[in-house]
């Protein structure tokens, strides 16, 4: 059966304030001067193949930048093969699960979400809360509810490696824009505070309860 649109309520996840700073993760020692970070399970949904090809387009002209994909999953073998096919094995870190992802975010200079589809991507929210400039694929749902394009991040069409490469290239070459976007992004912790989200749940539950009594 169909559910009337006016009976559907969408409430986002809460975004906690960043944890206190800790030492950078050991993986950061192998990074180039600047780092692009991506986080997620290594599976087709996350579009890491798109990200790798996009990075491959700009890597040669940006030798000071490296790419770190933090996560593990069934696509590891295929992604590792793609890294070697693209000739960027000395610029890409695929070290698996990172115990302290907050420390990784504090070590990075740019965050990319290259997903083919999403729900409400917590990793994107966490990166923004840490003040990282972000580029996100404009999936049918999710990122557009989080990122205000051009204000606190950049949205690109999903599965469009050329568009993604172009956005990465522009931000990699523009520290002022990265600083501006990152500063605006950090306000997400105020937009989606746990208290504000709990208030929305309480309001919804009260509305439902009042309806049942009427």
Coordinates of N, CA and C in Angstrom, one line a residue:
X1 N 0.8 -1.2 0.0 CA 0.0 0.0 0.0 C 0.9 1.2 0.0
X2 N 0.3 2.3 -0.5 CA 1.1 3.6 -0.6 C 0.9 4.4 0.7
X3 N 1.9 5.1 1.1 CA 1.9 6.0 2.3 C 1.7 7.4 1.8
X4 N 0.8 8.1 2.3 CA 0.6 9.5 1.9 C 1.9 10.3 2.3
X5 N 2.2 11.2 1.3 CA 3.5 12.0 1.5 C 3.4 12.8 2.8
X6 N 2.3 13.3 3.2 CA 2.2 14.2 4.4 C 2.3 13.4 5.6
X7 N 2.4 12.0 5.5 CA 2.6 11.2 6.7 C 4.0 10.7 6.9
X8 N 4.9 11.1 5.9 CA 6.3 10.7 6.0 C 7.1 11.9 6.6
X9 N 7.9 11.6 7.6 CA 8.7 12.6 8.2 C 10.2 12.1 8.2
X10 N 11.0 13.0 7.7 CA 12.5 12.6 7.6 C 13.2 13.4 8.7
X11 N 13.9 12.7 9.5 CA 14.7 13.3 10.6 C 16.1 12.8 10.4
X12 N 17.1 13.8 10.3 CA 18.5 13.3 10.1 C 19.1 12.8 11.3
X13 N 20.3 12.2 11.2 CA 21.1 11.8 12.3 C 21.7 13.0 13.0
X14 N 21.9 12.8 14.3 CA 22.6 13.9 15.0 C 24.1 13.9 14.6
X15 N 24.8 15.0 14.7 CA 26.2 15.1 14.4 C 26.9 15.6 15.7
X16 N 27.6 14.8 16.4 CA 28.2 15.2 17.6 C 29.4 16.1 17.3
X17 N 29.7 16.9 18.3 CA 30.9 17.8 18.2 C 32.2 16.9 18.1
X18 N 33.2 17.3 17.4 CA 34.4 16.5 17.2 C 35.0 16.2 18.6
X19 N 35.6 15.0 18.7 CA 36.3 14.6 19.9 C 37.6 15.4 20.0
X20 N 38.1 15.5 21.3 CA 39.4 16.2 21.5 C 40.5 15.6 20.6
X21 N 41.4 16.5 20.2 CA 42.5 16.1 19.3 C 43.4 15.0 20.0
X22 N 43.8 14.1 19.2 CA 44.8 13.1 19.6 C 45.9 13.1 18.5
X23 N 46.9 12.2 18.8 CA 48.1 12.2 17.8 C 47.6 11.7 16.5
X24 N 48.2 12.2 15.4 CA 47.9 11.7 14.0 C 48.1 10.2 14.0
X25 N 47.3 9.5 13.1 CA 47.5 8.0 13.0 C 48.8 7.7 12.3
X26 N 49.4 6.5 12.6 CA 50.7 6.2 12.0 C 50.6 6.2 10.5
X27 N 49.5 6.0 9.8 CA 49.4 6.0 8.4 C 49.7 7.4 7.8
X28 N 49.5 8.4 8.6 CA 49.7 9.8 8.1 C 51.2 10.0 7.9
X29 N 52.1 9.3 8.5 CA 53.5 9.5 8.3 C 53.9 9.3 6.8
X30 N 53.2 8.4 6.1 CA 53.6 8.1 4.8 C 52.9 9.0 3.7
X31 N 52.2 10.0 4.2 CA 51.4 10.8 3.3 C 52.3 11.9 2.6
X32 N 51.9 12.4 1.5 CA 52.5 13.5 0.9 C 52.2 14.8 1.7
X33 N 52.6 15.9 1.2 CA 52.4 17.1 1.9 C 50.9 17.4 2.2
X34 N 50.0 17.0 1.2 CA 48.6 17.3 1.3 C 47.9 15.9 1.1
X35 N 46.7 15.8 1.8 CA 46.0 14.5 1.7 C 44.5 14.6 1.4
X36 N 44.0 13.8 0.5 CA 42.6 13.7 0.3 C 42.2 12.4 1.0
X37 N 41.1 12.5 1.8 CA 40.6 11.4 2.6 C 39.3 11.0 2.1
X38 N 39.1 9.7 2.0 CA 37.7 9.1 1.7 C 37.6 7.9 2.7
X39 N 36.3 7.8 3.2 CA 36.1 6.8 4.3 C 34.8 5.9 3.9
X40 N 34.9 4.6 4.0 CA 33.8 3.8 3.8 C 34.2 2.3 3.5
X41 N 33.2 1.5 3.5 CA 33.4 0.1 3.2 C 33.8 0.0 1.7
X42 N 34.7 -0.9 1.4 CA 35.2 -1.1 0.0 C 34.2 -1.9 -0.7
X43 N 33.2 -1.3 -1.3 CA 32.1 -2.0 -2.0 C 31.6 -1.0 -3.1
X44 N 30.9 -1.5 -4.1 CA 30.5 -0.7 -5.3 C 29.8 0.6 -4.9
X45 N 28.9 0.5 -3.9 CA 28.1 1.7 -3.5 C 29.0 2.9 -3.3
X46 N 30.1 2.7 -2.7 CA 30.9 3.9 -2.3 C 31.7 4.6 -3.5
X47 N 31.7 3.9 -4.7 CA 32.3 4.6 -5.8 C 33.7 4.9 -5.7
X48 N 34.5 4.1 -5.0 CA 35.9 4.4 -4.9 C 36.6 4.2 -6.2
X49 N 36.1 3.4 -7.1 CA 36.7 3.2 -8.4 C 36.6 4.6 -9.2
X50 N 35.5 5.2 -9.0 CA 35.3 6.6 -9.6 C 36.3 7.5 -9.0
X51 N 36.5 7.5 -7.7 CA 37.4 8.4 -7.1 C 38.8 8.1 -7.5
X52 N 39.2 6.9 -7.6 CA 40.6 6.5 -8.1 C 40.8 7.0 -9.5
X53 N 39.9 6.9 -10.4 CA 40.1 7.3 -11.7 C 40.2 8.9 -11.8
X54 N 39.3 9.5 -11.0 CA 39.4 11.0 -10.9 C 40.7 11.4 -10.4
X55 N 41.2 10.8 -9.3 CA 42.5 11.2 -8.8 C 43.6 10.9 -9.8
X56 N 43.5 9.8 -10.5 CA 44.4 9.5 -11.6 C 44.6 10.6 -12.6
X57 N 43.5 11.3 -12.9 CA 43.5 12.4 -13.8 C 44.3 13.6 -13.4
X58 N 44.4 13.8 -12.0 CA 45.0 15.0 -11.5 C 46.3 14.8 -10.8
X59 N 46.6 13.5 -10.5 CA 47.7 13.2 -9.7 C 49.1 13.7 -10.3
X60 N 49.2 13.5 -11.6 CA 50.5 13.8 -12.2 C 50.9 15.3 -12.0
X61 N 49.8 16.2 -12.1 CA 50.1 17.6 -12.0 C 50.0 18.1 -10.5
X62 N 49.8 17.2 -9.6 CA 49.7 17.6 -8.2 C 50.5 16.7 -7.3
X63 N 51.9 16.7 -7.5 CA 52.7 15.7 -6.8 C 52.7 15.8 -5.3
X64 N 52.3 16.9 -4.8 CA 52.3 17.1 -3.3 C 51.0 16.5 -2.7
X65 N 50.1 15.9 -3.4 CA 48.9 15.4 -2.9 C 48.9 13.8 -3.0
X66 N 48.3 13.2 -1.9 CA 48.1 11.8 -1.9 C 46.6 11.5 -1.6
X67 N 46.2 10.3 -1.8 CA 44.8 9.9 -1.6 C 44.8 8.7 -0.5
X68 N 44.0 8.9 0.5 CA 43.9 7.8 1.5 C 42.4 7.4 1.6
X69 N 42.2 6.1 1.3 CA 40.9 5.5 1.4 C 40.9 4.6 2.6
X70 N 40.1 5.0 3.6 CA 40.1 4.3 4.9 C 38.9 3.4 4.9
X71 N 39.1 2.1 5.0 CA 38.0 1.1 5.0 C 38.4 -0.2 4.5
X72 N 37.6 -1.2 4.6 CA 37.9 -2.6 4.2 C 36.6 -3.1 3.6
X73 N 36.8 -4.2 2.7 CA 35.6 -4.8 2.1 C 35.9 -5.6 0.9
X74 N 34.9 -6.2 0.3 CA 35.1 -7.1 -0.8 C 35.7 -6.6 -2.1
X75 N 35.7 -5.3 -2.2 CA 36.3 -4.7 -3.5 C 37.8 -4.4 -3.4
X76 N 38.4 -4.8 -2.3 CA 39.8 -4.4 -2.1 C 40.7 -4.9 -3.3
X77 N 40.5 -6.2 -3.7 CA 41.4 -6.7 -4.8 C 41.2 -5.9 -6.1
X78 N 39.9 -5.6 -6.4 CA 39.6 -4.8 -7.7 C 40.2 -3.4 -7.6
X79 N 40.1 -2.8 -6.4 CA 40.6 -1.4 -6.3 C 42.1 -1.4 -6.3
X80 N 42.7 -2.4 -5.7 CA 44.2 -2.4 -5.7 C 44.7 -2.6 -7.2
X81 N 44.0 -3.4 -7.9 CA 44.4 -3.6 -9.3 C 44.2 -2.3 -10.1
X82 N 43.1 -1.6 -9.8 CA 42.9 -0.3 -10.5 C 44.0 0.7 -10.2
X83 N 44.4 0.7 -8.9 CA 45.5 1.6 -8.5 C 46.7 1.4 -9.4
X84 N 47.1 0.1 -9.6 CA 48.3 -0.3 -10.3 C 48.1 0.0 -11.8
X85 N 46.9 -0.2 -12.3 CA 46.6 0.1 -13.7 C 46.7 1.6 -14.0
X86 N 46.4 2.4 -13.0 CA 46.4 3.8 -13.2 C 47.8 4.4 -12.9
X87 N 48.7 3.5 -12.4 CA 50.1 4.0 -12.1 C 50.2 4.9 -11.0
X88 N 49.3 4.8 -10.0 CA 49.3 5.8 -8.8 C 49.6 5.0 -7.5
X89 N 50.2 3.9 -7.6 CA 50.4 3.1 -6.4 C 51.2 3.8 -5.3
X90 N 52.1 4.7 -5.7 CA 52.9 5.4 -4.8 C 52.2 6.7 -4.2
X91 N 51.0 6.9 -4.6 CA 50.2 8.1 -4.2 C 48.9 7.7 -3.5
X92 N 48.6 6.4 -3.4 CA 47.3 6.0 -2.8 C 47.6 5.1 -1.6
X93 N 46.9 5.3 -0.5 CA 47.0 4.5 0.7 C 45.7 3.8 0.9
X94 N 45.7 2.4 0.9 CA 44.6 1.6 1.1 C 44.8 0.6 2.3
X95 N 45.1 1.2 3.4 CA 45.6 0.5 4.6 C 44.4 -0.2 5.4
X96 N 43.2 -0.1 5.0 CA 42.1 -0.8 5.7 C 41.5 0.0 6.7
X97 N 40.9 -0.7 7.7 CA 40.2 0.0 8.8 C 41.1 0.9 9.6
X98 N 40.7 2.1 10.0 CA 41.4 3.0 10.8 C 40.7 3.2 12.1
X99 N 41.4 2.7 13.2 CA 40.7 2.8 14.5 C 40.3 4.2 15.0
X100 N 41.1 5.2 14.7 CA 40.8 6.6 15.1 C 40.6 7.4 13.9
X101 N 39.3 7.3 13.3 CA 39.0 8.1 12.1 C 39.0 9.6 12.4
X102 N 38.7 10.0 13.6 CA 38.8 11.4 13.9 C 40.2 12.0 13.7
X103 N 41.2 11.2 14.1 CA 42.5 11.7 14.0 C 42.9 11.7 12.5
X104 N 42.4 10.8 11.7 CA 42.6 10.8 10.3 C 42.0 12.1 9.6
X105 N 40.9 12.4 10.1 CA 40.2 13.6 9.5 C 41.0 14.9 9.9
X106 N 41.5 14.9 11.1 CA 42.3 16.1 11.5 C 43.6 16.2 10.7
X107 N 44.1 15.0 10.1 CA 45.3 15.0 9.4 C 45.1 15.3 7.9
X108 N 43.9 15.3 7.4 CA 43.6 15.4 6.0 C 43.4 16.9 5.6
X109 N 43.4 17.2 4.3 CA 43.2 18.5 3.8 C 41.9 18.6 3.0
X110 N 41.4 17.5 2.6 CA 40.2 17.5 1.7 C 39.5 16.2 1.9
X111 N 38.2 16.2 1.9 CA 37.4 14.9 2.1 C 36.5 14.8 0.8
X112 N 36.5 13.5 0.3 CA 35.7 13.2 -0.9 C 34.7 12.1 -0.6
X113 N 33.4 12.3 -0.9 CA 32.4 11.2 -0.8 C 32.0 10.9 -2.3
X114 N 32.4 9.8 -2.8 CA 32.2 9.5 -4.2 C 31.1 8.5 -4.5
X115 N 30.2 8.3 -3.5 CA 29.2 7.3 -3.5 C 28.2 7.3 -4.7
X116 N 27.8 6.1 -5.2 CA 26.8 6.0 -6.2 C 25.4 6.3 -5.6
X117 N 25.2 5.9 -4.3 CA 24.0 6.2 -3.6 C 24.3 6.2 -2.1
X118 N 23.5 6.9 -1.3 CA 23.7 7.0 0.1 C 22.3 7.1 0.8
X119 N 22.4 7.0 2.1 CA 21.3 7.4 3.0 C 21.5 8.8 3.6
X120 N 22.0 8.8 4.8 CA 22.5 10.0 5.4 C 23.9 9.7 5.8
X121 N 24.9 10.0 5.0 CA 26.3 9.6 5.2 C 27.0 10.2 6.4
X122 N 27.1 9.4 7.5 CA 27.7 9.9 8.7 C 29.2 10.4 8.5
X123 N 29.9 9.7 7.7 CA 31.3 10.1 7.5 C 31.4 11.5 6.9
X124 N 30.5 11.8 6.0 CA 30.5 13.2 5.4 C 30.2 14.2 6.5
X125 N 29.3 13.9 7.4 CA 29.0 14.8 8.5 C 30.2 15.0 9.4
X126 N 30.8 13.9 9.7 CA 32.0 13.9 10.7 C 33.1 14.7 10.0
X127 N 33.3 14.6 8.8 CA 34.4 15.3 8.1 C 34.1 16.8 8.2
X128 N 32.9 17.2 7.9 CA 32.5 18.6 7.9 C 32.6 19.1 9.4
X129 N 32.2 18.3 10.3 CA 32.3 18.8 11.7 C 33.8 19.0 12.1
X130 N 34.7 18.3 11.5 CA 36.1 18.5 11.7 C 36.7 19.7 10.9
X131 N 35.8 20.4 10.2 CA 36.3 21.6 9.5 C 37.0 21.2 8.2
X132 N 36.7 20.0 7.6 CA 37.3 19.7 6.3 C 36.5 20.2 5.2
X133 N 37.1 20.8 4.2 CA 36.4 21.1 2.9 C 36.0 19.7 2.3
X134 N 34.8 19.7 1.8 CA 34.3 18.4 1.2 C 33.8 18.5 -0.2
X135 N 34.0 17.4 -0.9 CA 33.3 17.3 -2.2 C 32.5 16.0 -2.1
X136 N 31.2 16.1 -2.5 CA 30.3 14.9 -2.4 C 29.6 14.7 -3.7
X137 N 29.4 13.4 -4.0 CA 28.5 13.1 -5.1 C 27.1 13.4 -4.8
X138 N 26.4 14.1 -5.7 CA 25.0 14.5 -5.5 C 24.1 13.3 -5.7
X139 N 24.1 12.4 -4.8 CA 23.2 11.2 -4.9 C 21.7 11.6 -4.9
X140 N 20.8 10.7 -5.3 CA 19.4 11.0 -5.2 C 19.0 11.5 -3.8
X141 N 19.5 10.9 -2.8 CA 19.2 11.4 -1.4 C 20.5 11.4 -0.6
X142 N 20.5 12.3 0.4 CA 21.6 12.2 1.4 C 22.5 13.5 1.3
X143 N 23.5 13.5 0.5 CA 24.5 14.6 0.5 C 23.8 16.0 0.3
X144 N 22.8 16.1 -0.5 CA 22.2 17.5 -0.8 C 21.5 18.0 0.5
X145 N 21.1 17.0 1.4 CA 20.4 17.5 2.6 C 21.5 17.9 3.6
X146 N 22.7 17.7 3.3 CA 23.8 18.0 4.3 C 24.7 19.1 3.7
X147 N 25.1 19.0 2.5 CA 26.0 20.0 1.9 C 25.3 21.1 1.2
X148 N 25.6 22.3 1.5 CA 25.0 23.5 0.7 C 26.1 23.9 -0.3
X149 N 25.8 23.5 -1.5 CA 26.8 23.6 -2.6 C 27.3 25.0 -2.8
X150 N 28.7 25.0 -2.7 CA 29.4 26.3 -2.8 C 29.5 27.1 -1.6
X151 N 28.8 26.7 -0.5 CA 28.8 27.4 0.8 C 29.6 26.6 1.8
X152 N 29.3 25.4 2.0 CA 30.1 24.6 3.0 C 30.6 23.3 2.4
X153 N 30.6 23.2 1.0 CA 31.1 22.0 0.3 C 30.8 22.1 -1.1
X154 N 31.1 21.1 -1.9 CA 30.9 21.1 -3.3 C 30.2 19.8 -3.7
X155 N 29.1 19.9 -4.5 CA 28.4 18.8 -5.0 C 28.7 18.5 -6.5
X156 N 28.9 17.3 -6.8 CA 29.2 16.9 -8.2 C 28.2 15.8 -8.6
X157 N 28.0 15.6 -9.9 CA 27.1 14.5 -10.3 C 27.7 13.1 -9.9
X158 N 26.9 12.2 -9.5 CA 27.4 10.9 -9.1 C 27.9 10.1 -10.3
X159 N 29.0 9.3 -10.1 CA 29.6 8.5 -11.2 C 30.1 9.3 -12.4
X160 N 30.5 10.6 -12.1 CA 31.0 11.4 -13.1 C 32.5 11.8 -12.7
X161 N 33.4 10.9 -13.2 CA 34.8 11.1 -12.8 C 35.4 12.4 -13.3
X162 N 35.0 12.9 -14.4 CA 35.5 14.1 -14.9 C 35.1 15.3 -14.1
X163 N 33.8 15.3 -13.7 CA 33.3 16.4 -12.8 C 34.0 16.3 -11.5
X164 N 34.2 15.1 -10.9 CA 34.9 14.9 -9.7 C 36.3 15.4 -9.8
X165 N 37.0 15.0 -10.8 CA 38.4 15.4 -11.0 C 38.5 16.9 -11.1
X166 N 37.6 17.5 -11.8 CA 37.6 19.0 -11.9 C 37.4 19.7 -10.6
X167 N 36.5 19.2 -9.8 CA 36.3 19.8 -8.5 C 37.5 19.6 -7.6
X168 N 38.1 18.4 -7.6 CA 39.3 18.1 -6.8 C 40.4 19.0 -7.3
X169 N 40.6 19.1 -8.6 CA 41.7 20.0 -9.1 C 41.5 21.4 -8.6
X170 N 40.3 21.9 -8.7 CA 40.1 23.3 -8.3 C 40.5 23.5 -6.8
X171 N 40.0 22.6 -6.0 CA 40.2 22.8 -4.5 C 41.6 22.5 -4.1
X172 N 42.2 21.5 -4.8 CA 43.6 21.2 -4.5 C 44.5 22.4 -4.8
X173 N 44.1 23.2 -5.8 CA 44.9 24.4 -6.2 C 44.5 25.7 -5.5
X174 N 43.6 25.6 -4.6 CA 43.0 26.8 -4.0 C 42.9 26.7 -2.5
X175 N 43.9 27.0 -1.8 CA 43.9 26.8 -0.3 C 42.9 27.8 0.3
X176 N 42.7 29.0 -0.3 CA 41.7 29.9 0.3 C 40.3 29.4 0.2
X177 N 39.9 28.7 -0.9 CA 38.6 28.1 -1.0 C 38.5 26.9 0.0
X178 N 39.5 26.2 0.1 CA 39.5 25.0 1.1 C 39.2 25.6 2.5
X179 N 39.9 26.6 2.8 CA 39.8 27.2 4.2 C 38.3 27.8 4.4
X180 N 37.8 28.5 3.4 CA 36.5 29.0 3.5 C 35.4 27.9 3.6
X181 N 35.5 26.9 2.8 CA 34.5 25.8 2.8 C 34.6 25.1 4.1
X182 N 35.8 24.8 4.6 CA 36.0 24.1 5.8 C 35.5 24.8 7.0
X183 N 35.7 26.1 7.0 CA 35.2 26.9 8.2 C 33.7 26.9 8.2
X184 N 33.0 27.0 7.0 CA 31.6 26.9 7.0 C 31.1 25.5 7.3
X185 N 31.8 24.5 6.8 CA 31.4 23.1 7.1 C 31.3 22.8 8.5
X186 N 32.2 23.4 9.3 CA 32.2 23.0 10.8 C 30.9 23.4 11.5
X187 N 30.1 24.3 10.9 CA 28.8 24.7 11.5 C 27.8 23.5 11.5
X188 N 28.1 22.4 10.8 CA 27.1 21.3 10.7 C 26.9 20.8 12.1
X189 N 27.9 20.8 13.0 CA 27.7 20.3 14.4 C 26.6 21.2 15.1
X190 N 26.4 22.4 14.7 CA 25.4 23.2 15.3 C 24.0 23.0 14.6
X191 N 24.1 22.7 13.3 CA 22.8 22.5 12.5 C 22.1 21.2 13.0
X192 N 22.9 20.2 13.3 CA 22.4 18.9 13.6 C 22.9 18.4 15.0
X193 N 22.7 19.3 16.0 CA 23.2 18.9 17.3 C 22.3 17.8 17.9
X194 N 22.8 16.9 18.7 CA 21.9 15.9 19.3 C 20.6 16.4 20.0
X195 N 20.8 17.6 20.6 CA 19.6 18.2 21.3 C 18.5 18.6 20.3
X196 N 19.0 19.2 19.2 CA 18.0 19.6 18.1 C 17.3 18.4 17.5
X197 N 18.1 17.3 17.2 CA 17.5 16.2 16.6 C 16.5 15.5 17.6
X198 N 16.9 15.4 18.9 CA 16.0 14.8 19.8 C 14.7 15.6 20.0
X199 N 14.8 16.9 19.9 CA 13.6 17.8 19.9 C 12.7 17.5 18.7
X200 N 13.3 17.2 17.6 CA 12.4 16.9 16.4 C 11.7 15.5 16.6
X201 N 12.4 14.6 17.2 CA 11.8 13.3 17.5 C 10.7 13.5 18.5
X202 N 11.0 14.2 19.5 CA 9.9 14.4 20.6 C 8.7 15.1 20.0
X203 N 8.9 16.1 19.1 CA 7.8 16.8 18.5 C 7.0 15.8 17.6
X204 N 7.7 15.0 16.9 CA 7.0 14.0 16.0 C 6.2 13.0 16.8
X205 N 6.8 12.5 17.9 CA 6.1 11.5 18.7 C 4.9 12.1 19.4
X206 N 5.0 13.4 19.8 CA 3.8 14.1 20.4 C 2.7 14.2 19.4
X207 N 3.1 14.6 18.2 CA 2.1 14.7 17.1 C 1.4 13.4 16.9
X208 N 2.1 12.3 16.8 CA 1.5 11.0 16.6 C 0.6 10.6 17.8
X209 N 1.1 10.9 19.0 CA 0.3 10.5 20.2 C -1.0 11.3 20.2
X210 N -0.9 12.6 19.9 CA -2.1 13.4 19.9 C -3.1 13.0 18.8
X211 N -2.6 12.5 17.7 CA -3.4 12.0 16.7 C -4.2 10.8 17.1
X212 N -3.5 9.9 17.8 CA -4.1 8.6 18.3 C -5.2 8.9 19.3
X213 N -5.1 10.0 20.0 CA -6.1 10.3 21.0 C -7.3 11.1 20.4
X214 N -7.2 11.6 19.2 CA -8.2 12.4 18.6 C -9.3 11.5 18.0

